Amino acid sequence: MNSANLTTSSSAALEPILSMDMGLTGGADFLSFMLGTELYGVTLSHVEEIRVWEKPTPIPRAPHFVKGVINLRGMIVPIIDLRQRFGLTQYEYLPTTVVLILSAREQEQKRLMGLVVDSVSDVIGQGDMPLHPAIGESMVVPFLSGILNVGDEVMSLLDSDALLDMDRILNEGQA
């Protein structure tokens, strides 16, 4: 994947991310982002696009963490606020707030979903860094694929397929 595949509305906040060299070598590449003070990552190959925050069209009676939908080149894309989905404190949307458009395959069809995050940090190559199993009992654990040490920080790697599972989203909304 190269930076040409990551598009956005014009925003100075995203210029450093969009100009990064995406050609990292080694293990998998991850896009890291912040939720509060916590560092998270998703597999870069699942990232279709990074967009600046725009208020989506609300959906009546949707789960509280579903902010609404957007029309993305003719496709209706649900927008999920990860802070709310993970039970974190409410956050004001700032100029650094972005929406990661992720893709997943479901029954031979490509499915897109937008995830609202506080800010995008970096593209990280796994290289020789060991991936540790996810442990704990927080609301985030069912969505984790592992933990990666990045310098002196710990990055929680999210499982894109679990995050984009519509059945799980609808069940959470009914709970």
Short mmCIF file of C-alpha atoms in Angstrom, two decimals, residues 54-127:
data_model
loop_
_atom_site.label_atom_id
_atom_site.label_comp_id
_atom_site.label_asym_id
_atom_site.label_seq_id
_atom_site.Cartn_x
_atom_site.Cartn_y
_atom_site.Cartn_z
CA GLU A 54 -17.26 15.15 9.44
CA LYS A 55 -20.56 14.70 11.22
CA PRO A 56 -22.30 11.68 9.64
CA THR A 57 -26.02 11.32 8.98
CA PRO A 58 -27.54 9.89 12.20
CA ILE A 59 -29.34 6.53 12.21
CA PRO A 60 -32.45 6.34 14.43
CA ARG A 61 -32.24 3.77 17.25
CA ALA A 62 -28.66 2.78 16.41
CA PRO A 63 -26.31 1.74 19.24
CA HIS A 64 -24.87 4.77 21.05
CA PHE A 65 -21.40 4.26 19.54
CA VAL A 66 -22.73 4.27 15.94
CA LYS A 67 -22.47 7.95 15.03
CA GLY A 68 -24.29 7.51 11.71
CA VAL A 69 -23.42 6.84 8.08
CA ILE A 70 -21.60 8.62 5.27
CA ASN A 71 -21.84 8.25 1.51
CA LEU A 72 -18.38 7.27 0.29
CA ARG A 73 -18.34 7.25 -3.51
CA GLY A 74 -21.80 5.65 -3.62
CA MET A 75 -21.27 3.24 -0.72
CA ILE A 76 -23.08 3.73 2.59
CA VAL A 77 -20.45 3.43 5.33
CA PRO A 78 -21.36 3.21 9.05
CA ILE A 79 -19.24 5.37 11.37
CA ILE A 80 -18.32 3.94 14.79
CA ASP A 81 -16.82 6.01 17.63
CA LEU A 82 -14.17 3.69 19.12
CA ARG A 83 -13.99 5.65 22.38
CA GLN A 84 -17.67 5.04 23.00
CA ARG A 85 -17.54 1.45 21.80
CA PHE A 86 -14.69 0.68 24.21
CA GLY A 87 -16.41 2.43 27.12
CA LEU A 88 -13.82 5.21 27.35
CA THR A 89 -14.59 8.76 28.46
CA GLN A 90 -16.47 10.96 26.02
CA TYR A 91 -14.25 13.00 23.77
CA GLU A 92 -14.75 16.28 21.98
CA TYR A 93 -14.10 16.06 18.25
CA LEU A 94 -11.06 18.21 17.42
CA PRO A 95 -9.22 19.08 14.18
CA THR A 96 -6.95 16.04 14.80
CA THR A 97 -9.96 13.69 15.02
CA VAL A 98 -10.03 11.41 11.99
CA VAL A 99 -12.09 8.56 10.61
CA LEU A 100 -10.23 5.44 9.53
CA ILE A 101 -12.10 3.69 6.73
CA LEU A 102 -11.36 -0.02 7.18
CA SER A 103 -12.29 -2.91 4.93
CA ALA A 104 -13.04 -6.52 5.72
CA ARG A 105 -14.37 -9.45 3.74
CA GLU A 106 -17.67 -11.01 4.72
CA GLN A 107 -19.15 -13.83 2.66
CA GLU A 108 -17.11 -12.87 -0.42
CA GLN A 109 -18.19 -9.22 -0.17
CA LYS A 110 -16.05 -6.28 0.79
CA ARG A 111 -17.46 -4.36 3.75
CA LEU A 112 -16.36 -0.87 4.78
CA MET A 113 -16.70 0.80 8.16
CA GLY A 114 -15.39 4.07 9.54
CA LEU A 115 -13.75 4.23 12.97
CA VAL A 116 -13.51 7.59 14.73
CA VAL A 117 -10.12 7.94 16.49
CA ASP A 118 -8.49 10.87 18.29
CA SER A 119 -5.50 11.10 15.96
CA VAL A 120 -3.35 9.03 13.63
CA SER A 121 0.22 8.53 14.85
CA ASP A 122 2.48 6.57 12.50
CA VAL A 123 2.95 3.57 10.26
CA ILE A 124 4.89 0.90 12.11
CA GLY A 125 6.54 -2.17 10.63
CA GLN A 126 6.51 -5.20 12.91
CA GLY A 127 9.92 -6.35 11.71
#
